[in-house]
Amino acid sequence: MAPPADFGYMEEGQLGRPYNMRLLGRLIAYLRPAKGLIVGAAVLVLIGTALNLALPYVTKTAIDGHIVRQALAVRPEKAAPDLAPDMAALNALGLLDAGGESFVAEAALRELDPRQSARLRAAGVIGAEPYYIAAAGPHAEQAARARPELFARGQDVWLIRAADLTKLPEAELKQLRGPDAHGLILLGALFAGLALGGLVVEYVQSMLLERAGQIMTFDLRQELYAHVLGRSSAFFSRNPLGKLVTRLTNDVQNINEMFRSTLVSLIQDMFLLVGIMATLFFLDVSLALVCLALTPLIAIMAWIFARQAREAFRQLQGHLGRINSWLSETMGGLAVVKLLGAEAAGARRFQRLNEQYFQAGMRQIKVFAVFMPLAELFSSLAVALILWHGGGQVIQDRLSLGALVAFLSYMQMFFRPVRDLAEKYNILQAAMASGERIFMLLDDDDALPEPAQQLSEAPGPGEARFRDVSFGYDPARPVVKNVDFVIPAGQSWAVVGPTGAGKTSLTALLMRFYDPQSGAVEIDGVDLRRMSRRDIARRVAMAPQEVIILSGSIADNVIMGREDVGPAELRQALEISGAATFVDELPDGARTILGEGGRQLSAGQRQLLSLARALAGQPRVLVLDEATSSVDPASERLIQQALPRIMAGRTSLVVAHRLSTVRHADNILVMQRGRVVEQGTHEQLAAAGGLYARLARLEEIKAKGGA
């Protein structure tokens, strides 16, 4: 069953669901030709995510391993008997012995139970003053010999009060912390390398995804274009061409935009968020739980925003569609507007529409104006929670300073996708609506059925027959009723009658733009329904009343991509149609480039090209639909002079309103209300005194009145 004629939400403000898994599944099917690119990009997404997650961890390592290297003094003598279990746990961490004193590294102290640590601190067993741990080496040895009162020697390290570092000369301090500086240089280089690697990975990933997206949209647009070309004429009578063009351009581009900047980004964000949460729990479970306590609130905020943004977006697009419709109507009928002096009324109407669009735009802006600060607020709250809870843990030696800084970095990364949600949601929403319209169009099966196999025999002499044909664009209201006649091969027949008699419908059936509801249309005894479009095109050609000239050369417009039309057939068609008389005068001849519509040609010249186009395929049957109705008298004389050459040896069916153009036809069909009411030669019909005779007299009266 054919879908409704209207596919667009942009025009009427109707939206589809922004997350439609069935629709996404159909779209993803178009990525199969690029699955290698997708797999490569997926691997790079994982690598890029790992590189991004590594950056804060490198910072943590730099802070904990080379910037803050501290130990605290341990005084066992202050431990009361009831603290024996706590002291045993502290000793199990591995104490540093230096200068007759014991020390515990802060990194090791964080592994102690917080309650035990608190009791030992309260008793004074663990001192509060930090000591800097310097690795044993020539620089540390030199500094310690120069100022032995400041240093305590351990097995593999030297310790000095952190406050005493300021007492060292700048040169000695640099030498003492040389290993730390070297480590920071290496970590800085690693950080830069990871960042550069992330840049390279993102570039390659973007190129792969862009290519995959272009392949997808290329195939989708090709399939959609071929599908539209294969629809029946009834389909085009129901669906405005402007919307079909929009399906092929804007809607396909919306799908590409979704894939390129939204869908892939959402997948990247999913990997990133999962990686961030895993890393947070690895660093510190309790602080990770505190940070993620905001997640339900963020989810509720995102859900509310999605509903509000969807409604605001729907209203905005609805008003935009009304503005576009009004502009199309007024610009298309500008002459009438000016003729009636309706500019002021039109401007007032447009002002109302513009005001409604403005107000809808402001409502959408308010939704985003609330969401973005809220996202920033939740980000700030997360930072506040980290500083409150994490800072307390740092003070209690339960968390390192580097881990606290890493937490802050990871939470900033965590909220980046949330802040981007607004833009991505709009793109995803528009793309889903475009996808719905595209697949609604692709699912339309309103096409004339093709035969199982093409005809093997060559075109015959060209006998055309209507066998008791009835047809209606609406089957309940037929416009052709029980028409039955045979045009012998090589004869020229004409069809005349008042407007609405069914003349053009007759030619549409002969071209198989439509199939009759009953009866059959045959060429050389073969039902057109048994012929493919290619079979029919080899046998029947048409020169329509409304000439279509495409952008390209004259030769391109005549050949129209037909493989069986070569230079010889092109030249013959131009000469027989009479178009050669003006084509040969052009500087580039048949290679002359014509703009859209061929506006540099006169109406008569365009009609002669249309006749040449029909003749180029050497058809056996030729249909001329009002070929001289819209040309000037001089052009009409040229066409009338060419018609005998054009129709010679061909079966011709000529539709005309002016009876003077069909006087020499072998037979004339007179139609009225869908039926053939008379037929015969001009002389026979004029003498019969029927409808044809009345039409002939009216034409004579008009001609005398015009004179």
XYZ file of C-alpha atoms in Angstrom:
707
model
C 0.000 0.000 0.000
C 1.319 3.412 -0.876
C 2.155 5.770 2.008
C 0.508 9.139 2.530
C 1.498 11.836 0.099
C 3.071 13.964 2.818
C 6.427 12.705 4.038
C 7.728 15.799 5.795
C 7.758 16.827 9.406
C 9.689 19.982 8.591
C 6.752 21.267 6.605
C 4.052 20.429 9.129
C 5.982 20.309 12.382
C 5.500 16.599 13.014
C 8.368 14.750 14.662
C 9.262 11.102 14.848
C 10.816 9.417 17.858
C 14.404 10.611 18.369
C 15.573 7.105 19.339
C 14.161 4.579 16.924
C 16.157 1.360 17.016
C 14.284 -0.171 14.072
C 15.135 2.856 11.972
C 18.744 2.832 13.155
C 18.948 -0.835 12.214
C 17.836 -0.071 8.678
C 20.328 2.770 8.402
C 23.174 0.646 9.730
C 22.454 -1.879 6.965
C 23.791 0.727 4.525
C 27.135 0.601 6.341
C 27.817 -3.005 5.328
C 29.914 -1.999 2.265
C 32.085 0.006 4.650
C 32.264 -2.533 7.469
C 36.063 -2.683 7.212
C 36.237 1.062 7.766
C 33.783 0.789 10.657
C 35.791 -1.965 12.347
C 38.971 0.060 11.942
C 37.264 3.146 13.329
C 35.867 1.129 16.270
C 39.351 -0.072 17.158
C 40.599 3.504 16.964
C 37.700 4.637 19.180
C 38.879 2.209 21.851
C 42.506 3.314 21.424
C 41.528 6.986 21.509
C 39.412 6.441 24.633
C 42.313 4.678 26.340
C 44.663 7.541 25.416
C 42.231 10.133 26.781
C 41.797 8.173 29.999
C 45.557 7.842 30.399
C 46.220 11.591 30.467
C 44.847 12.321 33.988
C 46.523 9.169 35.273
C 49.883 10.406 33.984
C 49.220 13.635 35.880
C 48.473 11.626 39.029
C 51.712 9.685 38.624
C 53.680 12.899 38.178
C 52.217 14.458 41.321
C 52.461 11.415 43.571
C 55.734 10.057 42.244
C 57.802 13.175 41.650
C 56.145 16.321 42.991
C 54.835 15.131 46.364
C 57.160 12.409 47.728
C 56.517 12.512 51.452
C 56.974 10.399 54.553
C 55.894 10.903 58.159
C 57.927 10.212 61.310
C 56.874 7.224 63.441
C 57.460 7.295 67.232
C 56.735 3.800 68.611
C 57.534 4.892 72.138
C 54.327 6.901 72.271
C 52.187 3.868 71.521
C 50.108 2.700 74.516
C 49.623 -1.055 75.057
C 46.063 -0.881 73.688
C 47.527 0.348 70.358
C 49.561 -2.846 69.861
C 47.269 -4.174 67.056
C 47.460 -0.807 65.323
C 51.245 -0.746 65.605
C 51.441 -4.267 64.197
C 49.413 -3.158 61.186
C 51.660 -0.094 60.797
C 54.857 -2.137 60.964
C 53.448 -4.513 58.360
C 53.465 -1.630 55.873
C 57.252 -1.560 55.870
C 58.835 1.332 57.791
C 61.876 3.315 56.698
C 64.757 3.474 59.199
C 66.863 6.617 58.903
C 69.141 8.247 61.448
C 67.799 6.120 64.272
C 64.237 7.135 63.528
C 61.413 5.355 61.755
C 59.350 6.789 58.954
C 56.354 5.638 56.936
C 55.772 6.732 53.354
C 52.400 8.423 52.836
C 51.711 6.114 49.893
C 52.053 3.126 52.236
C 50.088 4.838 55.014
C 47.040 5.090 52.758
C 46.786 1.284 52.862
C 46.252 1.378 56.648
C 42.721 1.200 58.024
C 41.545 4.820 58.472
C 40.418 4.139 62.054
C 43.825 2.741 62.983
C 45.530 5.677 61.300
C 43.350 8.115 63.233
C 44.147 6.460 66.600
C 47.879 6.443 65.900
C 47.806 10.096 64.851
C 45.838 11.072 67.950
C 48.405 9.321 70.153
C 51.273 11.112 68.410
C 52.723 7.848 67.098
C 52.479 9.186 63.543
C 53.852 12.678 63.285
C 52.210 15.501 61.343
C 55.334 17.042 59.825
C 56.106 15.729 56.308
C 59.577 14.627 55.176
C 60.804 14.649 51.608
C 62.168 11.309 50.360
C 65.241 11.707 48.166
C 66.574 8.704 46.308
C 70.149 7.779 47.253
C 72.624 9.036 44.703
C 75.669 11.318 44.245
C 73.595 14.535 44.352
C 71.772 13.517 47.529
C 75.051 12.341 49.099
C 76.712 15.662 48.312
C 73.837 17.687 49.778
C 73.725 15.506 52.916
C 77.503 15.859 53.518
C 77.221 19.616 53.129
C 74.344 19.865 55.653
C 74.259 16.685 57.742
C 72.028 18.328 60.372
C 69.168 18.480 57.855
C 69.305 14.916 56.494
C 68.653 11.450 57.876
C 70.103 8.459 56.029
C 67.976 5.439 55.275
C 68.885 2.228 53.517
C 68.288 3.485 49.982
C 67.006 6.990 50.609
C 67.761 10.276 52.307
C 65.022 12.088 54.236
C 64.764 15.799 54.926
C 61.974 17.813 56.473
C 59.851 19.397 53.722
C 60.174 22.731 55.502
C 63.984 22.444 55.438
C 64.104 22.220 51.645
C 63.922 26.010 51.553
C 67.201 26.157 53.533
C 69.122 24.539 50.690
C 70.822 26.742 48.066
C 69.070 26.734 44.722
C 71.844 24.750 43.040
C 71.823 22.035 45.725
C 68.009 21.880 45.670
C 68.088 21.367 41.896
C 70.673 18.616 42.269
C 68.711 16.948 45.068
C 65.472 16.945 43.084
C 67.203 16.141 39.826
C 65.717 12.606 39.614
C 62.254 14.088 40.162
C 62.841 16.669 37.456
C 64.060 13.947 35.124
C 60.982 11.852 35.912
C 58.715 14.838 35.286
C 60.395 15.438 31.920
C 59.793 11.824 30.948
C 56.174 11.976 32.117
C 55.706 15.303 30.349
C 57.038 13.747 27.163
C 54.725 10.778 27.714
C 51.790 13.151 28.261
C 52.620 15.029 25.054
C 53.053 11.755 23.185
C 49.686 10.489 24.410
C 48.030 13.767 23.430
C 49.691 13.698 19.998
C 48.748 10.042 19.615
C 45.172 10.922 20.501
C 45.223 13.636 17.837
C 46.525 11.236 15.185
C 44.034 8.544 16.210
C 41.176 11.041 16.101
C 42.264 12.266 12.664
C 42.473 8.747 11.195
C 39.250 7.757 12.931
C 37.468 10.836 11.574
C 38.693 10.097 8.055
C 37.531 6.480 8.263
C 34.146 7.460 9.661
C 33.714 10.293 7.170
C 34.426 7.896 4.321
C 32.058 5.310 5.771
C 29.389 7.990 6.188
C 29.871 9.208 2.637
C 29.617 5.632 1.336
C 26.412 5.158 3.306
C 24.800 8.382 2.105
C 26.036 7.790 -1.457
C 24.395 4.365 -1.580
C 21.271 5.642 0.162
C 20.920 8.568 -2.229
C 21.530 6.319 -5.260
C 18.934 3.803 -4.101
C 16.456 6.541 -3.280
C 16.946 8.231 -6.667
C 16.545 4.949 -8.561
C 13.487 4.138 -6.461
C 11.861 7.497 -7.186
C 12.543 7.136 -10.924
C 10.824 3.757 -10.840
C 7.581 5.063 -9.359
C 4.439 5.321 -11.439
C 3.033 8.595 -12.731
C 0.291 8.304 -10.115
C 2.960 8.580 -7.443
C 4.226 11.901 -8.834
C 0.703 13.250 -9.150
C 0.271 12.665 -5.400
C 3.657 13.878 -4.172
C 5.015 17.402 -4.761
C 8.357 17.382 -6.526
C 9.787 19.842 -4.022
C 9.405 17.369 -1.187
C 10.904 14.557 -3.242
C 13.931 16.741 -3.940
C 14.171 17.457 -0.217
C 14.193 13.718 0.507
C 17.162 13.276 -1.855
C 19.140 16.265 -0.605
C 18.396 17.685 2.841
C 17.103 14.487 4.413
C 19.995 12.355 3.197
C 22.395 15.055 4.409
C 20.691 14.991 7.823
C 21.410 11.253 7.997
C 25.060 11.892 7.130
C 25.287 14.637 9.745
C 23.822 12.319 12.372
C 26.302 9.570 11.548
C 29.273 11.904 11.261
C 28.842 14.143 14.287
C 26.266 12.533 16.563
C 25.916 8.770 16.370
C 29.652 8.108 16.382
C 30.156 10.763 19.029
C 27.521 9.109 21.234
C 29.316 5.772 20.889
C 32.619 7.440 21.749
C 31.010 9.122 24.744
C 29.587 5.795 25.912
C 33.026 4.182 25.848
C 34.510 7.246 27.537
C 31.910 7.319 30.329
C 32.326 3.600 31.004
C 36.102 4.035 31.048
C 35.883 7.019 33.382
C 33.656 5.177 35.850
C 35.929 2.130 35.801
C 38.991 4.332 36.406
C 37.279 6.235 39.236
C 36.421 3.003 41.015
C 39.983 1.785 40.475
C 41.398 4.937 42.066
C 39.030 5.128 45.043
C 35.689 3.358 45.488
C 34.196 5.631 48.128
C 35.001 8.870 46.274
C 33.730 7.348 43.021
C 30.405 6.526 44.706
C 30.169 10.086 46.051
C 30.813 11.537 42.590
C 28.302 9.251 40.885
C 25.644 10.130 43.438
C 24.701 12.964 41.063
C 24.069 10.552 38.169
C 20.315 10.050 38.905
C 19.805 13.811 39.052
C 21.686 14.219 35.756
C 19.540 11.507 34.146
C 16.329 13.210 35.322
C 17.597 16.557 34.050
C 18.448 15.042 30.636
C 15.020 13.373 30.402
C 13.190 16.604 31.195
C 15.355 18.492 28.729
C 14.684 15.914 25.996
C 10.915 16.314 26.403
C 11.057 20.101 26.504
C 13.541 20.367 23.623
C 11.480 17.984 21.491
C 8.339 20.066 21.915
C 10.187 23.346 21.336
C 11.873 21.918 18.248
C 8.521 20.642 16.904
C 6.887 24.045 17.291
C 9.846 25.851 15.742
C 9.889 23.584 12.667
C 6.132 23.855 12.310
C 6.306 27.644 12.157
C 9.287 27.451 9.800
C 7.281 25.184 7.496
C 4.428 27.717 7.428
C 6.846 30.517 6.591
C 8.336 28.458 3.750
C 4.880 27.648 2.393
C 3.816 31.287 2.495
C 7.024 32.452 0.810
C 6.638 29.803 -1.889
C 3.042 30.817 -2.550
C 3.631 34.562 -2.604
C 6.848 34.449 -4.627
C 5.290 32.055 -7.105
C 2.271 34.317 -7.518
C 4.092 37.636 -7.217
C 2.551 38.992 -10.399
C -0.965 38.480 -9.016
C 0.014 40.035 -5.677
C 1.315 43.147 -7.429
C -1.623 43.261 -9.818
C -4.111 43.333 -6.926
C -1.995 45.659 -4.777
C -1.893 43.060 -1.993
C 1.692 43.736 -0.895
C 0.644 45.344 2.411
C -1.732 42.517 3.313
C 0.931 39.974 2.412
C 3.496 41.796 4.543
C 1.094 41.787 7.520
C 0.457 38.069 7.122
C 4.189 37.409 6.891
C 4.803 39.536 9.977
C 2.358 37.378 11.963
C 4.053 34.199 10.762
C 7.487 35.664 11.468
C 6.400 36.723 14.961
C 5.153 33.207 15.699
C 8.457 31.783 14.489
C 10.342 34.310 16.637
C 8.369 33.365 19.758
C 8.918 29.641 19.066
C 12.634 30.331 18.657
C 12.720 32.152 21.973
C 10.979 29.223 23.695
C 13.643 26.887 22.331
C 16.380 29.269 23.469
C 14.886 29.298 26.993
C 15.046 25.494 27.139
C 18.714 25.547 26.190
C 19.376 28.557 28.421
C 18.149 26.537 31.406
C 19.804 23.248 30.476
C 23.320 24.522 29.809
C 23.720 26.367 33.154
C 22.209 23.355 34.941
C 24.795 21.109 33.317
C 27.514 23.507 34.483
C 25.948 23.592 37.949
C 26.034 19.810 38.257
C 29.623 19.841 37.030
C 30.505 22.383 39.720
C 28.639 20.342 42.346
C 30.667 17.289 41.369
C 33.880 19.294 41.787
C 32.651 20.540 45.162
C 31.940 16.982 46.277
C 35.407 15.889 45.172
C 37.045 18.780 47.030
C 34.975 18.142 50.158
C 35.148 14.392 50.382
C 38.366 13.835 48.462
C 40.145 16.714 50.171
C 39.222 15.221 53.536
C 40.624 11.901 52.432
C 43.870 13.591 51.363
C 44.167 15.222 54.790
C 43.596 11.825 56.394
C 46.189 10.210 54.100
C 43.500 8.006 52.608
C 43.884 9.506 49.118
C 46.882 10.958 47.358
C 46.948 14.497 46.041
C 47.570 13.139 42.541
C 44.471 10.952 42.764
C 42.436 13.980 43.842
C 43.656 15.971 40.822
C 42.929 12.977 38.564
C 39.387 12.786 39.965
C 38.840 16.442 39.111
C 40.081 15.879 35.553
C 37.958 12.778 35.063
C 34.812 14.545 36.276
C 35.428 17.371 33.816
C 35.669 14.732 31.094
C 32.536 13.052 32.464
C 30.399 16.175 32.068
C 31.641 17.080 28.595
C 29.188 14.688 26.853
C 26.379 15.983 29.069
C 27.051 19.544 27.939
C 27.101 18.386 24.308
C 23.745 16.627 24.702
C 21.740 19.649 23.591
C 23.357 19.966 20.174
C 23.471 16.208 19.605
C 19.822 15.778 20.550
C 18.661 18.279 17.948
C 20.782 16.682 15.224
C 19.615 13.194 16.189
C 15.993 14.306 16.276
C 16.169 15.910 12.838
C 17.995 12.898 11.392
C 15.490 10.398 12.796
C 12.642 12.388 11.266
C 14.543 12.473 7.951
C 15.146 8.737 8.182
C 11.452 8.079 8.754
C 10.551 10.095 5.676
C 13.247 8.452 3.552
C 12.191 4.929 4.455
C 8.534 5.821 4.089
C 9.420 6.801 0.548
C 11.542 3.690 -0.030
C 8.702 1.524 1.268
C 6.300 3.008 -1.262
C 5.501 0.253 -3.750
C 3.459 2.381 -6.135
C 5.193 1.290 -9.345
C 3.986 -0.368 -12.488
C 4.936 -4.051 -12.387
C 7.799 -5.096 -14.630
C 7.583 -8.313 -16.651
C 9.649 -11.305 -15.584
C 11.783 -11.101 -18.738
C 12.299 -8.676 -21.590
C 10.923 -9.326 -25.053
C 13.350 -11.146 -27.259
C 11.832 -10.144 -30.586
C 12.812 -6.912 -32.338
C 10.272 -4.066 -32.630
C 7.565 -4.765 -35.213
C 5.996 -2.434 -37.762
C 4.216 -0.399 -35.081
C 0.518 -1.317 -34.991
C -1.120 0.235 -31.914
C -4.344 -1.120 -30.432
C -6.634 -0.130 -27.580
C -8.681 -3.180 -26.675
C -11.823 -2.093 -24.735
C -9.744 0.140 -22.417
C -11.164 1.841 -19.327
C -9.026 3.933 -17.014
C -9.342 6.494 -14.225
C -6.802 8.229 -12.019
C -9.378 7.491 -9.360
C -10.769 4.059 -10.291
C -14.189 5.158 -9.107
C -14.222 7.977 -11.685
C -12.961 6.723 -15.059
C -11.726 9.284 -17.589
C -11.374 6.764 -20.443
C -14.348 4.450 -20.964
C -14.443 1.336 -23.146
C -12.165 2.748 -25.852
C -11.493 0.248 -28.643
C -9.593 1.004 -31.860
C -6.583 -0.081 -33.949
C -4.046 2.249 -35.591
C -2.540 0.354 -38.538
C 1.222 0.490 -38.837
C 2.498 3.583 -40.619
C -0.745 5.575 -40.368
C -1.189 8.984 -38.780
C -4.174 9.293 -36.438
C -5.338 12.279 -34.462
C -7.323 12.684 -31.264
C -9.471 15.790 -30.743
C -12.146 16.812 -28.331
C -13.054 19.338 -25.663
C -10.962 19.822 -22.510
C -11.323 16.886 -20.142
C -12.405 14.472 -22.870
C -9.542 12.062 -22.086
C -7.113 12.818 -24.930
C -3.952 13.175 -22.810
C -4.982 10.156 -20.736
C -5.099 8.148 -23.958
C -1.489 9.071 -24.785
C -0.410 8.345 -21.193
C -1.803 4.824 -21.557
C -0.009 4.341 -24.873
C 3.281 5.346 -23.186
C 2.388 3.108 -20.236
C 2.595 5.883 -17.710
C -0.435 4.123 -16.256
C -2.049 0.712 -16.624
C -5.750 0.558 -17.509
C -8.204 -0.780 -14.957
C -9.701 -2.962 -17.676
C -8.819 -3.849 -21.231
C -5.348 -3.786 -22.770
C -3.080 -1.473 -24.760
C -0.999 -3.353 -27.336
C 1.864 -2.657 -29.726
C 2.160 -5.187 -32.542
C -0.169 -7.499 -30.641
C 1.868 -7.463 -27.413
C 0.282 -6.112 -24.228
C 2.353 -3.234 -22.847
C 2.208 -4.919 -19.452
C 4.403 -7.655 -20.922
C 7.015 -5.071 -21.920
C 9.692 -3.518 -19.754
C 10.269 0.235 -19.772
C 13.208 -0.363 -22.104
C 11.058 -2.420 -24.482
C 8.457 0.336 -24.631
C 11.080 3.060 -25.119
C 12.435 1.186 -28.178
C 8.956 1.129 -29.721
C 7.154 4.284 -28.589
C 8.387 7.881 -28.242
C 6.616 11.078 -27.292
C 7.038 14.792 -27.923
C 5.102 16.361 -25.045
C 3.417 19.727 -24.993
C 5.642 20.870 -22.132
C 9.255 20.596 -23.326
C 11.887 19.728 -20.719
C 15.440 20.868 -21.498
C 18.124 19.721 -19.055
C 21.437 21.391 -18.274
C 24.015 20.059 -20.725
C 24.765 20.114 -24.435
C 22.223 19.862 -27.241
C 23.563 16.400 -28.036
C 23.077 15.321 -24.402
C 19.494 16.547 -24.485
C 18.718 14.607 -27.641
C 20.582 11.383 -26.795
C 19.508 11.315 -23.103
C 22.021 8.597 -22.241
C 20.635 5.997 -24.653
C 23.371 3.585 -25.657
C 21.722 2.782 -28.999
C 21.773 6.441 -30.096
C 25.110 7.342 -31.682
C 26.370 10.323 -33.719
C 24.672 9.051 -36.884
C 21.271 8.677 -35.172
C 21.740 12.095 -33.544
C 22.438 13.789 -36.872
C 19.559 12.034 -38.596
C 17.135 13.059 -35.830
C 18.245 16.709 -36.013
C 17.806 16.793 -39.789
C 14.427 15.056 -39.883
C 13.011 17.242 -37.086
C 14.330 20.420 -38.693
C 16.397 21.285 -35.610
C 19.577 21.100 -37.700
C 18.684 24.453 -39.283
C 19.441 26.361 -36.065
C 21.831 23.880 -34.416
C 24.281 24.148 -37.330
C 24.329 27.949 -36.945
C 25.515 27.730 -33.343
C 29.303 28.127 -32.823
C 29.640 24.709 -31.153
C 26.829 23.005 -33.025
C 25.367 20.038 -31.145
C 28.038 20.490 -28.464
C 26.554 23.867 -27.495
C 25.865 23.918 -23.743
C 22.322 24.801 -22.744
C 21.430 26.182 -19.358
C 18.583 24.890 -17.238
C 15.372 24.985 -19.276
C 17.250 26.007 -22.442
C 16.122 29.598 -22.005
C 18.496 30.876 -24.691
C 16.398 28.954 -27.246
C 13.026 30.042 -28.529
C 9.900 28.010 -27.762
C 9.897 26.681 -31.322
C 13.548 25.636 -31.155
C 12.941 23.821 -27.883
C 9.998 21.999 -29.455
C 12.127 20.975 -32.454
C 14.726 19.551 -30.034
C 11.928 17.653 -28.298
C 10.921 16.166 -31.662
C 14.558 15.272 -32.397
C 14.818 13.582 -29.004
C 11.730 11.491 -29.772
C 13.091 10.515 -33.203
C 16.647 9.674 -32.087
C 15.648 6.242 -30.809
C 13.974 5.455 -34.173
C 10.618 4.493 -32.625
C 7.883 2.696 -34.555
C 5.128 4.653 -32.786
C 5.236 8.412 -32.263
C 2.975 10.377 -29.911
C 2.671 14.142 -30.408
C 0.851 15.903 -27.581
C -0.108 19.466 -28.596
C 3.286 19.941 -30.250
C 2.384 23.369 -31.656
C 0.113 24.697 -28.917
C 2.622 26.968 -27.147
C 4.777 28.304 -29.988
C 4.658 31.436 -32.117
C 3.265 31.318 -35.706
C 6.731 31.266 -37.289
C 7.823 28.344 -35.109
C 4.524 26.601 -35.787
C 5.171 26.800 -39.537
C 8.626 25.244 -39.036
C 7.122 22.408 -36.999
C 4.266 21.871 -39.461
C 6.792 21.649 -42.283
C 8.785 19.067 -40.322
C 5.811 16.916 -39.267
C 5.417 15.068 -42.622
C 9.093 14.046 -42.470
C 8.799 13.134 -38.810
C 5.721 10.943 -39.207
C 6.747 9.319 -42.503
C 6.842 5.559 -42.127
C 5.772 5.711 -38.462
C 2.545 5.078 -36.648
C 1.578 8.465 -35.205
C -0.998 9.566 -32.662
C -1.419 13.334 -32.603
C -3.309 15.182 -29.869
C -4.459 18.672 -30.875
C -6.903 21.350 -29.809
C -6.639 23.207 -33.122
C -8.323 21.121 -35.773
C -6.369 22.834 -38.539
C -3.271 20.894 -37.480
C -4.849 17.464 -38.032
C -6.792 17.932 -41.278
C -4.440 15.625 -43.167
C -4.497 12.781 -40.622
C -5.434 9.342 -41.952
C -8.096 9.080 -39.269
C -9.404 11.361 -36.513
C -10.808 10.151 -33.185
C -13.283 12.521 -31.554
C -13.515 12.056 -27.785
C -16.091 13.336 -25.324
C -16.315 12.430 -21.639
C -13.852 9.595 -22.017
C -15.459 7.897 -25.001
C -14.736 7.889 -28.720
C -17.941 9.375 -30.113
C -16.840 9.837 -33.730
C -14.019 8.831 -36.021
C -13.144 9.334 -39.679
C -11.270 11.691 -41.968
C -11.630 15.433 -41.726
C -14.028 15.541 -44.688
C -16.147 12.690 -43.342
C -16.464 14.181 -39.882
C -17.145 17.693 -41.179
C -19.921 16.324 -43.369
C -21.416 14.238 -40.543
C -22.480 17.352 -38.624
C -21.555 15.929 -35.213
C -19.260 17.134 -32.436
C -16.269 17.480 -34.767
C -18.256 19.684 -37.136
C -19.353 21.914 -34.249
C -15.756 22.206 -33.008
C -14.639 23.069 -36.555
C -17.258 25.816 -36.872
C -16.269 27.279 -33.488
C -12.653 27.340 -34.586
C -13.589 29.138 -37.820
C -15.603 31.721 -35.880
C -12.665 32.329 -33.529
C -10.291 32.686 -36.472
C -12.568 35.264 -38.148
C -13.008 37.132 -34.875
C -9.245 37.218 -34.368
C -8.760 38.522 -37.884
